[in-house]
Amino acid sequence: MYCYSGMADVAAETGDTDYHSAVLSLWDNMVNKKYYVTGGIGSGETSEGFGPNYPCATTPTAKRAQAAVHLLPIQTQPRLPRCEFADLYEETMYNALLGSLDLDAKNFYYDNPLVSNRSRYPWHACPCCVGNIPRTLLMVPTWTYVKARTLFT
């Protein structure tokens, strides 16, 4: 997802139609063939990459919180406007990212299992989530906006 997020930035900054087309093609494949109903995306069975289309994994390798961290910037890229991006932003944010945290936001799941009896943990052998989850949550105000003269009640 790091690479895809960077590609979306390049497409938006340069207006390069090849990058734009590639990002949309990758996003389409990811969302239509690798996206879980919970908003999760994730690892193939043996790597931190994507596996085959239509995974049905309930194993711990699926639905990584880290992948959600890098999916959100693509879904909020204002210069790559597609309503589908916005539709899935909320699902990814609430289920895949916030769902990885406990109520105190001190512990997290790395792998976002669909069902689990184990506790979330404060640290993981792959420590990228430790910093990327709070960094992403701090970006939410920059991705959230309303265009109206009055507030809706």
PDB file of C-alpha atoms in Angstrom:
ATOM      1  CA  MET A   1       0.000   0.000   0.000  1.00  0.00           C
ATOM      2  CA  TYR A   2       2.956   2.362   0.493  1.00  0.00           C
ATOM      3  CA  CYS A   3       3.670   2.107  -3.234  1.00  0.00           C
ATOM      4  CA  TYR A   4       0.017   2.545  -4.257  1.00  0.00           C
ATOM      5  CA  SER A   5      -0.394   5.550  -1.990  1.00  0.00           C
ATOM      6  CA  GLY A   6       2.734   7.097  -3.503  1.00  0.00           C
ATOM      7  CA  MET A   7       1.481   6.376  -7.015  1.00  0.00           C
ATOM      8  CA  ALA A   8      -1.783   8.155  -6.195  1.00  0.00           C
ATOM      9  CA  ASP A   9       0.198  11.189  -5.017  1.00  0.00           C
ATOM     10  CA  VAL A  10       2.312  11.216  -8.199  1.00  0.00           C
ATOM     11  CA  ALA A  11      -0.813  10.906 -10.363  1.00  0.00           C
ATOM     12  CA  ALA A  12      -2.478  13.766  -8.505  1.00  0.00           C
ATOM     13  CA  GLU A  13       0.571  16.056  -8.491  1.00  0.00           C
ATOM     14  CA  THR A  14       1.658  15.543 -12.097  1.00  0.00           C
ATOM     15  CA  GLY A  15      -1.627  14.781 -13.832  1.00  0.00           C
ATOM     16  CA  ASP A  16       0.159  11.845 -15.487  1.00  0.00           C
ATOM     17  CA  THR A  17      -2.592   9.829 -17.168  1.00  0.00           C
ATOM     18  CA  ASP A  18      -0.559   6.588 -17.079  1.00  0.00           C
ATOM     19  CA  TYR A  19      -0.135   6.809 -13.303  1.00  0.00           C
ATOM     20  CA  HIS A  20      -3.771   7.816 -12.916  1.00  0.00           C
ATOM     21  CA  SER A  21      -4.914   4.844 -14.974  1.00  0.00           C
ATOM     22  CA  ALA A  22      -2.618   2.471 -13.072  1.00  0.00           C
ATOM     23  CA  VAL A  23      -3.869   3.718  -9.686  1.00  0.00           C
ATOM     24  CA  LEU A  24      -7.497   3.307 -10.718  1.00  0.00           C
ATOM     25  CA  SER A  25      -6.831  -0.174 -12.111  1.00  0.00           C
ATOM     26  CA  LEU A  26      -5.015  -1.300  -8.947  1.00  0.00           C
ATOM     27  CA  TRP A  27      -7.677   0.265  -6.745  1.00  0.00           C
ATOM     28  CA  ASP A  28     -10.450  -1.421  -8.726  1.00  0.00           C
ATOM     29  CA  ASN A  29      -8.774  -4.835  -8.375  1.00  0.00           C
ATOM     30  CA  MET A  30      -8.096  -4.307  -4.680  1.00  0.00           C
ATOM     31  CA  VAL A  31     -11.613  -3.158  -3.811  1.00  0.00           C
ATOM     32  CA  ASN A  32     -13.550  -5.530  -6.039  1.00  0.00           C
ATOM     33  CA  LYS A  33     -11.428  -8.643  -5.550  1.00  0.00           C
ATOM     34  CA  LYS A  34      -9.452  -8.281  -2.302  1.00  0.00           C
ATOM     35  CA  TYR A  35     -11.524  -6.061   0.003  1.00  0.00           C
ATOM     36  CA  TYR A  36     -13.269  -7.471   3.051  1.00  0.00           C
ATOM     37  CA  VAL A  37     -16.759  -6.368   4.069  1.00  0.00           C
ATOM     38  CA  THR A  38     -15.149  -4.909   7.185  1.00  0.00           C
ATOM     39  CA  GLY A  39     -13.090  -2.453   5.132  1.00  0.00           C
ATOM     40  CA  GLY A  40      -9.970  -4.516   5.597  1.00  0.00           C
ATOM     41  CA  ILE A  41      -7.439  -5.361   2.953  1.00  0.00           C
ATOM     42  CA  GLY A  42      -4.328  -7.260   3.495  1.00  0.00           C
ATOM     43  CA  SER A  43      -1.553  -9.621   3.295  1.00  0.00           C
ATOM     44  CA  GLY A  44      -1.257 -12.642   1.184  1.00  0.00           C
ATOM     45  CA  GLU A  45      -0.633 -15.805   3.084  1.00  0.00           C
ATOM     46  CA  THR A  46       3.155 -15.511   2.948  1.00  0.00           C
ATOM     47  CA  SER A  47       4.014 -11.824   2.651  1.00  0.00           C
ATOM     48  CA  GLU A  48       2.949  -8.297   3.341  1.00  0.00           C
ATOM     49  CA  GLY A  49       1.556  -8.140  -0.156  1.00  0.00           C
ATOM     50  CA  PHE A  50      -1.626  -9.134  -1.877  1.00  0.00           C
ATOM     51  CA  GLY A  51      -2.454 -12.735  -2.540  1.00  0.00           C
ATOM     52  CA  PRO A  52      -4.826 -14.126  -5.145  1.00  0.00           C
ATOM     53  CA  ASN A  53      -8.175 -12.584  -6.000  1.00  0.00           C
ATOM     54  CA  TYR A  54     -11.156 -13.321  -3.749  1.00  0.00           C
ATOM     55  CA  PRO A  55      -9.334 -14.377  -0.586  1.00  0.00           C
ATOM     56  CA  CYS A  56     -11.515 -15.875   2.066  1.00  0.00           C
ATOM     57  CA  ALA A  57      -8.931 -15.869   4.815  1.00  0.00           C
ATOM     58  CA  THR A  58      -9.897 -15.768   8.442  1.00  0.00           C
ATOM     59  CA  THR A  59      -6.287 -16.349   9.381  1.00  0.00           C
ATOM     60  CA  PRO A  60      -4.217 -13.760  11.251  1.00  0.00           C
ATOM     61  CA  THR A  61      -2.439 -12.768   8.031  1.00  0.00           C
ATOM     62  CA  ALA A  62      -5.523 -11.008   6.731  1.00  0.00           C
ATOM     63  CA  LYS A  63      -6.768  -7.442   7.062  1.00  0.00           C
ATOM     64  CA  ARG A  64      -3.719  -5.628   8.418  1.00  0.00           C
ATOM     65  CA  ALA A  65      -4.221  -2.291  10.186  1.00  0.00           C
ATOM     66  CA  GLN A  66      -1.147  -0.996   8.391  1.00  0.00           C
ATOM     67  CA  ALA A  67      -2.768  -1.550   5.009  1.00  0.00           C
ATOM     68  CA  ALA A  68      -5.743   0.566   6.079  1.00  0.00           C
ATOM     69  CA  VAL A  69      -3.348   3.346   7.074  1.00  0.00           C
ATOM     70  CA  HIS A  70      -2.178   3.581   3.466  1.00  0.00           C
ATOM     71  CA  LEU A  71      -5.532   2.995   1.830  1.00  0.00           C
ATOM     72  CA  LEU A  72      -7.071   6.085   3.456  1.00  0.00           C
ATOM     73  CA  PRO A  73      -4.865   8.668   1.673  1.00  0.00           C
ATOM     74  CA  ILE A  74      -5.871   7.199  -1.691  1.00  0.00           C
ATOM     75  CA  GLN A  75      -9.543   7.352  -0.721  1.00  0.00           C
ATOM     76  CA  THR A  76      -9.191  10.990   0.313  1.00  0.00           C
ATOM     77  CA  GLN A  77      -7.063  12.190  -2.622  1.00  0.00           C
ATOM     78  CA  PRO A  78      -9.021  15.254  -3.806  1.00  0.00           C
ATOM     79  CA  ARG A  79      -7.306  15.391  -7.182  1.00  0.00           C
ATOM     80  CA  LEU A  80      -8.296  11.821  -8.010  1.00  0.00           C
ATOM     81  CA  PRO A  81     -12.016  12.379  -7.531  1.00  0.00           C
ATOM     82  CA  ARG A  82     -14.183   9.304  -7.550  1.00  0.00           C
ATOM     83  CA  CYS A  83     -17.233   8.910  -5.384  1.00  0.00           C
ATOM     84  CA  GLU A  84     -16.266   5.283  -4.734  1.00  0.00           C
ATOM     85  CA  PHE A  85     -13.184   6.509  -2.845  1.00  0.00           C
ATOM     86  CA  ALA A  86     -15.326   8.499  -0.439  1.00  0.00           C
ATOM     87  CA  ASP A  87     -17.828   5.672  -0.035  1.00  0.00           C
ATOM     88  CA  LEU A  88     -15.154   3.294   1.227  1.00  0.00           C
ATOM     89  CA  TYR A  89     -13.238   5.866   3.297  1.00  0.00           C
ATOM     90  CA  GLU A  90     -15.739   5.648   6.132  1.00  0.00           C
ATOM     91  CA  GLU A  91     -15.784   1.848   6.100  1.00  0.00           C
ATOM     92  CA  THR A  92     -11.989   1.673   6.125  1.00  0.00           C
ATOM     93  CA  MET A  93     -11.655   4.312   8.841  1.00  0.00           C
ATOM     94  CA  TYR A  94     -14.235   2.937  11.259  1.00  0.00           C
ATOM     95  CA  ASN A  95     -13.813  -0.793  10.758  1.00  0.00           C
ATOM     96  CA  ALA A  96     -10.273  -1.430   9.565  1.00  0.00           C
ATOM     97  CA  LEU A  97      -8.353   1.336  11.330  1.00  0.00           C
ATOM     98  CA  LEU A  98     -10.350   2.277  14.422  1.00  0.00           C
ATOM     99  CA  GLY A  99     -11.421  -1.349  14.818  1.00  0.00           C
ATOM    100  CA  SER A 100      -7.792  -2.286  15.328  1.00  0.00           C
ATOM    101  CA  LEU A 101      -7.592  -0.153  18.498  1.00  0.00           C
ATOM    102  CA  ASP A 102      -8.908  -0.886  21.953  1.00  0.00           C
ATOM    103  CA  LEU A 103     -11.205   1.639  23.656  1.00  0.00           C
ATOM    104  CA  ASP A 104      -8.282   3.407  25.346  1.00  0.00           C
ATOM    105  CA  ALA A 105      -6.355   3.531  22.020  1.00  0.00           C
ATOM    106  CA  LYS A 106      -3.298   2.111  23.781  1.00  0.00           C
ATOM    107  CA  ASN A 107      -3.290  -1.382  22.281  1.00  0.00           C
ATOM    108  CA  PHE A 108      -3.984  -2.599  18.769  1.00  0.00           C
ATOM    109  CA  TYR A 109      -4.313  -5.570  16.499  1.00  0.00           C
ATOM    110  CA  TYR A 110      -1.727  -5.795  13.762  1.00  0.00           C
ATOM    111  CA  ASP A 111      -3.812  -8.275  11.828  1.00  0.00           C
ATOM    112  CA  ASN A 112      -7.414  -7.189  12.536  1.00  0.00           C
ATOM    113  CA  PRO A 113      -8.990 -10.638  12.899  1.00  0.00           C
ATOM    114  CA  LEU A 114     -12.677 -10.891  12.121  1.00  0.00           C
ATOM    115  CA  VAL A 115     -13.218 -12.789  15.365  1.00  0.00           C
ATOM    116  CA  SER A 116     -10.815 -13.160  18.263  1.00  0.00           C
ATOM    117  CA  ASN A 117     -10.731 -14.015  21.943  1.00  0.00           C
ATOM    118  CA  ARG A 118      -7.224 -12.642  22.413  1.00  0.00           C
ATOM    119  CA  SER A 119      -6.342  -9.200  23.670  1.00  0.00           C
ATOM    120  CA  ARG A 120      -4.883  -6.447  21.544  1.00  0.00           C
ATOM    121  CA  TYR A 121      -1.211  -5.776  22.197  1.00  0.00           C
ATOM    122  CA  PRO A 122       0.870  -2.666  22.885  1.00  0.00           C
ATOM    123  CA  TRP A 123       3.730  -3.691  20.585  1.00  0.00           C
ATOM    124  CA  HIS A 124       4.287  -5.948  17.604  1.00  0.00           C
ATOM    125  CA  ALA A 125       7.378  -7.516  16.055  1.00  0.00           C
ATOM    126  CA  CYS A 126       6.650  -5.365  12.987  1.00  0.00           C
ATOM    127  CA  PRO A 127       6.468  -1.960  14.712  1.00  0.00           C
ATOM    128  CA  CYS A 128       5.182   0.196  11.856  1.00  0.00           C
ATOM    129  CA  CYS A 129       1.612   0.302  13.217  1.00  0.00           C
ATOM    130  CA  VAL A 130       2.787   1.722  16.521  1.00  0.00           C
ATOM    131  CA  GLY A 131       3.582   5.056  14.879  1.00  0.00           C
ATOM    132  CA  ASN A 132       1.432   4.964  11.762  1.00  0.00           C
ATOM    133  CA  ILE A 133      -1.945   4.491  13.446  1.00  0.00           C
ATOM    134  CA  PRO A 134      -1.695   7.670  15.573  1.00  0.00           C
ATOM    135  CA  ARG A 135      -0.111   9.592  12.670  1.00  0.00           C
ATOM    136  CA  THR A 136      -3.061   8.622  10.488  1.00  0.00           C
ATOM    137  CA  LEU A 137      -5.613   9.550  13.137  1.00  0.00           C
ATOM    138  CA  LEU A 138      -3.998  12.995  13.358  1.00  0.00           C
ATOM    139  CA  MET A 139      -4.601  13.421   9.610  1.00  0.00           C
ATOM    140  CA  VAL A 140      -8.374  12.873   9.882  1.00  0.00           C
ATOM    141  CA  PRO A 141      -9.180  16.616  10.259  1.00  0.00           C
ATOM    142  CA  THR A 142      -7.347  17.333   6.993  1.00  0.00           C
ATOM    143  CA  TRP A 143      -9.382  14.694   5.148  1.00  0.00           C
ATOM    144  CA  THR A 144     -12.750  15.613   6.608  1.00  0.00           C
ATOM    145  CA  TYR A 145     -14.558  18.668   5.366  1.00  0.00           C
ATOM    146  CA  VAL A 146     -18.019  20.057   4.844  1.00  0.00           C
ATOM    147  CA  LYS A 147     -19.030  22.418   2.083  1.00  0.00           C
ATOM    148  CA  ALA A 148     -22.071  24.307   3.319  1.00  0.00           C
ATOM    149  CA  ARG A 149     -22.926  27.694   4.771  1.00  0.00           C
ATOM    150  CA  THR A 150     -24.917  26.199   7.637  1.00  0.00           C
ATOM    151  CA  LEU A 151     -24.590  23.137   9.769  1.00  0.00           C
ATOM    152  CA  PHE A 152     -27.165  20.397   9.374  1.00  0.00           C
ATOM    153  CA  THR A 153     -29.173  19.551  12.467  1.00  0.00           C
TER     154      THR A 153
END
